[in-house]
Short mmCIF file of C-alpha atoms and ligand atoms in Angstrom, two decimals:
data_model
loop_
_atom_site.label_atom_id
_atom_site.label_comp_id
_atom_site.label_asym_id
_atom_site.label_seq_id
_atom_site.Cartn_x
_atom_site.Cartn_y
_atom_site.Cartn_z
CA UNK A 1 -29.45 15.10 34.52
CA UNK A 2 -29.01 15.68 30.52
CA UNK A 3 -27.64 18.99 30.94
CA UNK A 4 -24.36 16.95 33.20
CA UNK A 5 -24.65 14.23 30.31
CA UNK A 6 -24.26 16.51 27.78
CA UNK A 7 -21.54 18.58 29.66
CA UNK A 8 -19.88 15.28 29.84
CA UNK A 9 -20.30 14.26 26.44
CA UNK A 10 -18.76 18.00 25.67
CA UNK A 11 -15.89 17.66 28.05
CA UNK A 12 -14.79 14.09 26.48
CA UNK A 13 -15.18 15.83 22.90
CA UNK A 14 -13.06 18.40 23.38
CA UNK A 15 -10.11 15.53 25.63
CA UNK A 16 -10.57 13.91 21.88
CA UNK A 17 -10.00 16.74 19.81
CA UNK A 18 -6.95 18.25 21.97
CA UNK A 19 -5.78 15.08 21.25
CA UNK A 20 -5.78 14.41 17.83
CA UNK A 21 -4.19 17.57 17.10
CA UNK A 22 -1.32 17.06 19.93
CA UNK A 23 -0.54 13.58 18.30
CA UNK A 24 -0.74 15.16 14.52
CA UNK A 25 -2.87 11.55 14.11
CA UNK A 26 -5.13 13.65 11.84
CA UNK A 27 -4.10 14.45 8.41
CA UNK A 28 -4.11 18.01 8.54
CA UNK A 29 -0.87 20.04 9.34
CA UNK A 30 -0.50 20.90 13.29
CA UNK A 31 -2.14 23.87 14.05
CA UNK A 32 0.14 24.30 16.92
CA UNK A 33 3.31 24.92 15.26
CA UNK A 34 4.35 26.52 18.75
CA UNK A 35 4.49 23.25 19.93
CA UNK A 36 5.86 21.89 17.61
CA UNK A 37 8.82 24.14 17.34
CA UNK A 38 10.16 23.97 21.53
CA UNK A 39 9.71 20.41 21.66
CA UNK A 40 12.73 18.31 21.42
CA UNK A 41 11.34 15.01 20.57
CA UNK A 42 12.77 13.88 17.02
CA UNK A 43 10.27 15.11 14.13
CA UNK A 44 9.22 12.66 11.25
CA UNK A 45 7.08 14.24 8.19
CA UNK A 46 5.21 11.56 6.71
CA UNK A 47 3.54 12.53 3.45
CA UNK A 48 1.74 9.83 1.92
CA UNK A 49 0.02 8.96 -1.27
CA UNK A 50 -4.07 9.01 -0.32
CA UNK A 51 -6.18 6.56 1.89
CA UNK A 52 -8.51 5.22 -0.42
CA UNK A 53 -6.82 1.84 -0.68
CA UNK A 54 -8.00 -0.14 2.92
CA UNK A 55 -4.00 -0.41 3.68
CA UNK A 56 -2.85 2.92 3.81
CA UNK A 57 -5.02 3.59 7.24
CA UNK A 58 -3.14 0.75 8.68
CA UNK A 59 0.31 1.90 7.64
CA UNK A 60 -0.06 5.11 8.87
CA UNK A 61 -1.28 4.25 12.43
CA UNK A 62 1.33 1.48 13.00
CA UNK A 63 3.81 3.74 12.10
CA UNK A 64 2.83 6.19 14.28
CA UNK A 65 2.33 4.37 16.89
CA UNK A 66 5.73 2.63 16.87
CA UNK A 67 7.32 6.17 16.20
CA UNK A 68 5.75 7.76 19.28
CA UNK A 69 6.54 4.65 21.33
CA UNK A 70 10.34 5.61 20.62
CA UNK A 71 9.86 8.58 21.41
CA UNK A 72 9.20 10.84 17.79
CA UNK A 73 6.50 13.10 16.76
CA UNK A 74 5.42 12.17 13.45
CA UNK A 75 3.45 14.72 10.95
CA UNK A 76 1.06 12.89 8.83
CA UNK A 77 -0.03 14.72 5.43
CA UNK A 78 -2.34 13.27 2.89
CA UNK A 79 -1.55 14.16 -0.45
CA UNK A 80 -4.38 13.09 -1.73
CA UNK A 81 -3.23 11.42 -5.13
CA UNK A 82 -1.60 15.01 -5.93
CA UNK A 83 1.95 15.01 -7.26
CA UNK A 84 2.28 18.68 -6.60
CA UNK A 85 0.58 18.81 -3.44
CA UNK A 86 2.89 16.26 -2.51
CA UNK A 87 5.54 18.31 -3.46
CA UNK A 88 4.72 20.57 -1.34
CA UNK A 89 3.90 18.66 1.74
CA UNK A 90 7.82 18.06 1.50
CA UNK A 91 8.76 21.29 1.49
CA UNK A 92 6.61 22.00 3.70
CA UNK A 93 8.82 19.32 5.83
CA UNK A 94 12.19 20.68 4.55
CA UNK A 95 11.08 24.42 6.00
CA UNK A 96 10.11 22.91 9.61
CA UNK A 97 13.50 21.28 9.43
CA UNK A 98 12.21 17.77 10.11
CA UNK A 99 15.06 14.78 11.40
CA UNK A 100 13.49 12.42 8.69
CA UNK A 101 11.28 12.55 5.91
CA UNK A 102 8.65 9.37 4.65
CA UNK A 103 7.53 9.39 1.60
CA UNK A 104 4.68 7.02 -0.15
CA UNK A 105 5.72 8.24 -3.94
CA UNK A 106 2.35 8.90 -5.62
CA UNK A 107 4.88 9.40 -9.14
CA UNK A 108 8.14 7.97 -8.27
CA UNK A 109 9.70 9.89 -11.27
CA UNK A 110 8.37 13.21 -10.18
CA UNK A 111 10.33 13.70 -6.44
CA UNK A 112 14.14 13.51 -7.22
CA UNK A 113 14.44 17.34 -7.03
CA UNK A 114 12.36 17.61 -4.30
CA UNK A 115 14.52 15.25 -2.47
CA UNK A 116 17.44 16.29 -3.28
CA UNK A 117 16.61 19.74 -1.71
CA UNK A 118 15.91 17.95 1.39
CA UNK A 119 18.86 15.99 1.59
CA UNK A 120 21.24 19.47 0.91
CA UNK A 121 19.13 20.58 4.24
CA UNK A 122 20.61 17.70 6.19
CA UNK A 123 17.26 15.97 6.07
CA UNK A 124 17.14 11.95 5.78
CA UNK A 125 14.64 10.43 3.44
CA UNK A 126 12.90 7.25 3.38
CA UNK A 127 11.03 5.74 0.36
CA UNK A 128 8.18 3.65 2.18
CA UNK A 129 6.66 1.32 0.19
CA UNK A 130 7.46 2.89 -3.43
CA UNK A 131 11.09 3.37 -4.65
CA UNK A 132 11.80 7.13 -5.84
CA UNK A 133 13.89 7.15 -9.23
CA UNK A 134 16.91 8.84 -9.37
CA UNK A 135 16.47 10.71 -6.24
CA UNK A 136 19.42 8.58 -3.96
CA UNK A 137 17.48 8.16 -0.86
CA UNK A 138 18.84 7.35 2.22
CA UNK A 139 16.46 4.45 2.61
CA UNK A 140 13.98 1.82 0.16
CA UNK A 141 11.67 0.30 2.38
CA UNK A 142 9.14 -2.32 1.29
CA UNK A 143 8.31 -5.79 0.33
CA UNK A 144 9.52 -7.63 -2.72
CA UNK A 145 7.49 -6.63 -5.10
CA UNK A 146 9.04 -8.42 -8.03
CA UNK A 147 8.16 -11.49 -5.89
CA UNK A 148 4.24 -10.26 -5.40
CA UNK A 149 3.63 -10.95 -8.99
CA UNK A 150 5.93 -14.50 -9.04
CA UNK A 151 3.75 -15.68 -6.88
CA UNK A 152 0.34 -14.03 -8.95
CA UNK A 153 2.02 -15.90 -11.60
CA UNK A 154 2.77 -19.04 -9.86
CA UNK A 155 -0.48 -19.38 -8.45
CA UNK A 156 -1.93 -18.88 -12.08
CA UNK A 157 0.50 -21.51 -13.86
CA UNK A 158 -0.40 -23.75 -11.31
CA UNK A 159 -4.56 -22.96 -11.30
CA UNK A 160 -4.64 -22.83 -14.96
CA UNK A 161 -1.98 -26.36 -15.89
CA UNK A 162 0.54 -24.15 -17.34
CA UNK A 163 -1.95 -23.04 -20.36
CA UNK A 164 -4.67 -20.53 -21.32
CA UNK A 165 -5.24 -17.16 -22.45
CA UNK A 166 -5.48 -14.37 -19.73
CA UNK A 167 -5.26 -10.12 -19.42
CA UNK A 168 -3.36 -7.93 -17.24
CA UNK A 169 -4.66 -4.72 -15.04
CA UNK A 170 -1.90 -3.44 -13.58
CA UNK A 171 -1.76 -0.17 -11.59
CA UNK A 172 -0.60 3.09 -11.50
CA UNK A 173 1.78 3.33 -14.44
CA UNK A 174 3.69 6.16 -12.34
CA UNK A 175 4.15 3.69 -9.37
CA UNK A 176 7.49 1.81 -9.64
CA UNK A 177 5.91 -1.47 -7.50
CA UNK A 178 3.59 -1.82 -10.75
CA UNK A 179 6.90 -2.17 -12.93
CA UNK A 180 7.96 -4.32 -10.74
CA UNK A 181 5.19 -6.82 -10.09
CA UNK A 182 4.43 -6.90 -13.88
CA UNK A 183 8.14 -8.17 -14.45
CA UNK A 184 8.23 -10.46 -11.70
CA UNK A 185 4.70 -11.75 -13.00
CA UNK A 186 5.64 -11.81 -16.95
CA UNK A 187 9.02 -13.91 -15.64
CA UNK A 188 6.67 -16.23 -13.20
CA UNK A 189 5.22 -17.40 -16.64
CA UNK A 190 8.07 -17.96 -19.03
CA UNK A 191 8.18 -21.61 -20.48
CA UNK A 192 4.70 -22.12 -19.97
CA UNK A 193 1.83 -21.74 -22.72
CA UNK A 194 -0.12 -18.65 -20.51
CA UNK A 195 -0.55 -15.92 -23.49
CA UNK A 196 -1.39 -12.61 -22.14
CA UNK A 197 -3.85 -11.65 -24.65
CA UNK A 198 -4.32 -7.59 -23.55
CA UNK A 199 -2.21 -5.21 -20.79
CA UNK A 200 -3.99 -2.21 -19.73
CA UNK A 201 -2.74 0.16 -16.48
CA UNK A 202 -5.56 1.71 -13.56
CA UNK A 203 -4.05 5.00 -14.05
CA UNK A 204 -4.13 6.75 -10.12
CA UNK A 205 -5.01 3.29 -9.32
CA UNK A 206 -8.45 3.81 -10.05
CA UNK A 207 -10.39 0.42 -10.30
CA UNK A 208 -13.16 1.43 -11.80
CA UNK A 209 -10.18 1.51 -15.04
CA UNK A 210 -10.35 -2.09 -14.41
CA UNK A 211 -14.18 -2.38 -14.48
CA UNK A 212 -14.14 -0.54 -17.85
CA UNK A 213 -11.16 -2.95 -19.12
CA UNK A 214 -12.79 -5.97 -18.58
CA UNK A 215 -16.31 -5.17 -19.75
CA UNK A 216 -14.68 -4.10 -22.82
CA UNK A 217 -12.86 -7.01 -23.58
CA UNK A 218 -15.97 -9.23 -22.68
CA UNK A 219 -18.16 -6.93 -24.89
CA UNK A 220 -15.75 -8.10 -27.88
CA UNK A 221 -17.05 -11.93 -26.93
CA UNK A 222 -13.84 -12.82 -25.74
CA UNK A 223 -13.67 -14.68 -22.18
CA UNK A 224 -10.08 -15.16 -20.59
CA UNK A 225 -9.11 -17.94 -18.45
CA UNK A 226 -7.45 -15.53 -15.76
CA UNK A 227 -7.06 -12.15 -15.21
CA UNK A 228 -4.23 -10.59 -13.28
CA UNK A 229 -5.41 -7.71 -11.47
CA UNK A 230 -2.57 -5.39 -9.51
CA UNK A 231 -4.34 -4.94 -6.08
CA UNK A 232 -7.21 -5.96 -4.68
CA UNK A 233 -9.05 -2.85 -5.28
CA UNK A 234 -8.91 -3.72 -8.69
CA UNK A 235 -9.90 -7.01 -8.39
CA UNK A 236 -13.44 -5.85 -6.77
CA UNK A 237 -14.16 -3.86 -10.12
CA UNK A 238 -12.76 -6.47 -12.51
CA UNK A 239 -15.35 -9.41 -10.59
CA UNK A 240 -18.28 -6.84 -10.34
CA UNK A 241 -17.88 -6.75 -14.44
CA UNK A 242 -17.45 -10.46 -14.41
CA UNK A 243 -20.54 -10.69 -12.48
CA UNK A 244 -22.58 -8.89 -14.74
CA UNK A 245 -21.49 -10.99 -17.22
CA UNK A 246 -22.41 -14.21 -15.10
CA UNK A 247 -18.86 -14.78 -14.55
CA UNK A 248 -18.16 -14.44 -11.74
CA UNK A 249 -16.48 -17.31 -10.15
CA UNK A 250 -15.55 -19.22 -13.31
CA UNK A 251 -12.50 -17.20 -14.27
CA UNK A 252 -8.93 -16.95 -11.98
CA UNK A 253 -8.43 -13.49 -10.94
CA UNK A 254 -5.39 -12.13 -8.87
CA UNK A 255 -4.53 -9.23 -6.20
CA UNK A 256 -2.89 -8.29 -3.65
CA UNK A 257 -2.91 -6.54 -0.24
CA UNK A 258 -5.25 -9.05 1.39
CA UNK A 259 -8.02 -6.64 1.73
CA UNK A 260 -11.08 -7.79 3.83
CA UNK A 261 -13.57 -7.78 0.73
CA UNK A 262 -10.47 -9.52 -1.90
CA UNK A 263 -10.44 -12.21 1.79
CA UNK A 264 -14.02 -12.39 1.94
CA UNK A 265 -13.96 -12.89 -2.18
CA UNK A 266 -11.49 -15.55 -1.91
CA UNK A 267 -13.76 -17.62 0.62
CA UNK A 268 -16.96 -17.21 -1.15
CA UNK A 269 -14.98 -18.66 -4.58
CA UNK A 270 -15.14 -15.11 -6.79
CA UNK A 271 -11.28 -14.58 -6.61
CA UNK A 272 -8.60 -16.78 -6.49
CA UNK A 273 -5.27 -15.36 -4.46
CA UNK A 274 -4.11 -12.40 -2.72
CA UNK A 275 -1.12 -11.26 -1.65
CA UNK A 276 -0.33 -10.49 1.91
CA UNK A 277 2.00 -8.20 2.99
CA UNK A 278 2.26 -8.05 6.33
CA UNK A 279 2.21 -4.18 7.12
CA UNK A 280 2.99 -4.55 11.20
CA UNK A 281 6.76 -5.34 9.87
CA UNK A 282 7.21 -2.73 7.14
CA UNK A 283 5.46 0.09 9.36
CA UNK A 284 7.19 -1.26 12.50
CA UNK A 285 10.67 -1.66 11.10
CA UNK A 286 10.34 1.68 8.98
CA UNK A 287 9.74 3.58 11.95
CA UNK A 288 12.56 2.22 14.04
CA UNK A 289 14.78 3.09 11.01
CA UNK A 290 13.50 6.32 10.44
CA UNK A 291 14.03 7.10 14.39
CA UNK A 292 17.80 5.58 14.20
CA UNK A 293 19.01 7.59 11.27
CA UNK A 294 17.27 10.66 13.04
CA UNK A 295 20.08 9.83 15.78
CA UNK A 296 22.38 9.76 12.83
CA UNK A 297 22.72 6.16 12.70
CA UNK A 298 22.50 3.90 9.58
CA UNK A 299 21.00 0.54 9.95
CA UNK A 300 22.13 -2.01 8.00
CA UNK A 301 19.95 -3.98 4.94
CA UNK A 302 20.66 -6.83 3.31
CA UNK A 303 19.88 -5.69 0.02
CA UNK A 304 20.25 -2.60 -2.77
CA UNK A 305 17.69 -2.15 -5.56
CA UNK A 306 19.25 0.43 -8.62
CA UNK A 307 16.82 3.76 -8.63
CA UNK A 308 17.74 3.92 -12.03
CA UNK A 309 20.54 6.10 -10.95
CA UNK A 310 21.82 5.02 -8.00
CA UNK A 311 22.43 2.19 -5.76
CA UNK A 312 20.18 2.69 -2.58
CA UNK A 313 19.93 0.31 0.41
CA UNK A 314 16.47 -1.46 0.29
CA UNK A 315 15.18 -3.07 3.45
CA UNK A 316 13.54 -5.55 1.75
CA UNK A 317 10.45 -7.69 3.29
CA UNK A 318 8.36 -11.01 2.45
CA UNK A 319 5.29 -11.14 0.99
CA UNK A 320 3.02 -14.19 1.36
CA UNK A 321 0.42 -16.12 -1.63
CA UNK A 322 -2.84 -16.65 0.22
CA UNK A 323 -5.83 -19.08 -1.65
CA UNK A 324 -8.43 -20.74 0.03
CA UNK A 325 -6.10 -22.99 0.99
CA UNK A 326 -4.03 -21.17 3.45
CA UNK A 327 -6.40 -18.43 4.06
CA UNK A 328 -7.06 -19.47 8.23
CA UNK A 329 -3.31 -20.20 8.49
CA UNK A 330 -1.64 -16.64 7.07
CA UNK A 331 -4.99 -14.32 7.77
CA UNK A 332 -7.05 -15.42 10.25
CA UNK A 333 -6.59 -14.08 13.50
CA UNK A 334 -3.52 -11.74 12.72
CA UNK A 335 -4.98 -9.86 9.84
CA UNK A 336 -8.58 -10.30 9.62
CA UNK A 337 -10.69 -11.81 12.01
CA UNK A 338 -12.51 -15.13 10.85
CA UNK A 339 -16.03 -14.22 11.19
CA UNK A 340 -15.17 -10.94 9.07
CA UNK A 341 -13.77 -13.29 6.57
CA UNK A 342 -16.20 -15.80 6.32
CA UNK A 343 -19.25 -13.31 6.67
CA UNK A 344 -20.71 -14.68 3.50
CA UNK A 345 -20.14 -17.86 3.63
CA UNK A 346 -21.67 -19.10 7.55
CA UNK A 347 -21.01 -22.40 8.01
CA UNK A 348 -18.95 -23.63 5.04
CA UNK A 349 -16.04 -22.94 6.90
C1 BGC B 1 1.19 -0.94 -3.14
C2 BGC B 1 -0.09 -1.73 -3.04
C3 BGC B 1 -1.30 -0.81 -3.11
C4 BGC B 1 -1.18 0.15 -4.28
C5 BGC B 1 -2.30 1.17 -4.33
C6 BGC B 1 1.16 -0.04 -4.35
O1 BGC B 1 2.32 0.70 -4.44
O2 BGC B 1 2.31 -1.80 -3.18
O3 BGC B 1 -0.09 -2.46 -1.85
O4 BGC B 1 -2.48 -1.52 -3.25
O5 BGC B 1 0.05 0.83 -4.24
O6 BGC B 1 -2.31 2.01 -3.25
#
């Protein structure tokens, strides 16, 4: 009897692991470049930043999942925070000959050359999420982000009556949403009395850089009256330091991304807004795009952001405040489910 179970148990193990490497869902390159090679399904290399930030999982398997619904084999590679390892991953792509190549720019200043080669090889390229400078993609795809940090700063003129004294911890200095989202935030607040006292950047977008930032600045016996953090990643580090200051709840902070734990924060009273972006539409619609201009079509956007170079066409989506407030309306039940978000907090909702 154990010896079938565990013949079983062996026979659904290896089902799984056939799998995974047919479907390229895991991050490593196919082994089976055989495969890969007589099949005439279009081919999408995907190389993205790293999946330490909760969203990245979820982009990834939407997209996939969308792509191979129409039809496309996707390649999935993990730089893991690595400029030149992401380099590589895309020539990696630009050798296989790929229809369409993704990229989640880990250093959006670093990949025009890089892209450039793969556009000479007849290869589209899509900036998901991040904007690549001077590099003339065929395709920007993301939300506003100038608008994430309006509404970080709305929320905060509003919260704090249009006065006080906060600091900003942005993100990765090399990631072109952070430039963004700080200017749409600094504009948010123009003609009110908010003084941003100190600016620091999570370099990597390592939050424990926003940890560090706010103990210092407490150390010095200063207390702010908000602090704008650039994800919600960051936000976790800057309220564990409030916390061990016995702060924790008594200050405004920001984020964005809508993270379970930044959800579960904003319920429990420790942070004050998120931002959602809702990542079924950007995965969804960048893999029907991606799969179009593999046909050799060009869908149509609304909008063009300036790479600093050129004018590209940015497909450009929505993002969403979320508070207390509106936290059952916009997250509950389509991006978190409510006893997740309320784990902490049984009964009070
Ligand atoms: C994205 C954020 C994300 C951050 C860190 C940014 O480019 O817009 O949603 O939290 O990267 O991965």
């Amino acid at each position: 009897m154990m010896k079938e179970i565990k013949n079983s148990v062996l026979v659904m193990l290896t089902v799984i692991m056939t799998f995974v490497s047919i479907t390229g869902c895991g991050q490593a390159v196919k082994e089976n470049d055989a495969v890969e090679e007589e099949s005439d399904a279009i081919q999408i290399g995907f190389s993205m930043d790293s999946f330490l930030i909760e969203r990245w999982q979820r982009d990834r398997d939407i997209f996939v999942s969308k792509a191979q619904e129409l039809g496309a084999e996707v390649n999935v590679q993990n730089a893991n925070g690595e400029v030149s390892r992401q380099i590589s991953q895309i020539e990696y792509f630009i050798e296989k000959d790929m229809d369409v190549i993704v990229i989640v720019a880990i250093d959006g200043g670093a990949l025009s050359e890089v892209v450039e080669k793969a556009k000479k090889a007849g290869i589209r390229v899509i900036a998901y999420d991040r904007l690549i400078l001077d590099a003339d993609v065929d395709l920007y795809i993301s939300f506003d982000n100038e608008k994430v940090g309006t509404l970080m700063g709305e929320c905060l003129r509003e919260a704090l009556g249009d006065e006080g004294e906060i600091i900003c911890i942005n993100g990765s200095p090399t990631d072109n949403n952070v430039t963004l989202v700080f200017g749409g935030f600094q504009k948010a607040l123009q003609g009110s009395d908010i003084d941003i006292d100190r600016t620091g950047y999570a370099d990597h977008w390592l939050a424990e850089i926003g940890f560090e930032f706010v103990s210092e600045y407490l150390a010095e016996g200063k207390v702010p009256d908000a602090i704008m953090c650039g994800n919600d990643d960051i936000a976790s580090q800057v309220v564990k330091a409030l916390s061990e200051n016995r702060l924790a709840g008594q200050i405004y902070v920001t984020g964005q991304d809508a993270d379970l734990a930044a959800c579960q924060r904003i319920v429990e009273g420790t942070q004050y807004m998120t931002v959602y972006k809702p990542l079924e539409l950007l995965a969804q619609r960048a893999a029907e795009m991606a799969v179009a201009m593999a046909k050799g079509e060009m869908p149509e956007t609304e909008s063009v952001l300036n790479d600093g170079t050129y004018d590209v066409p940015f497909e450009k989506l929505d993002p969403v405040a979320v508070t207390k407030e509106n936290m059952d309306e916009v997250i509950i039940g389509k991006y978190h489910q409510k006893n997740e978000v309320y784990l902490n907090v049984q009964g009070q909702e």
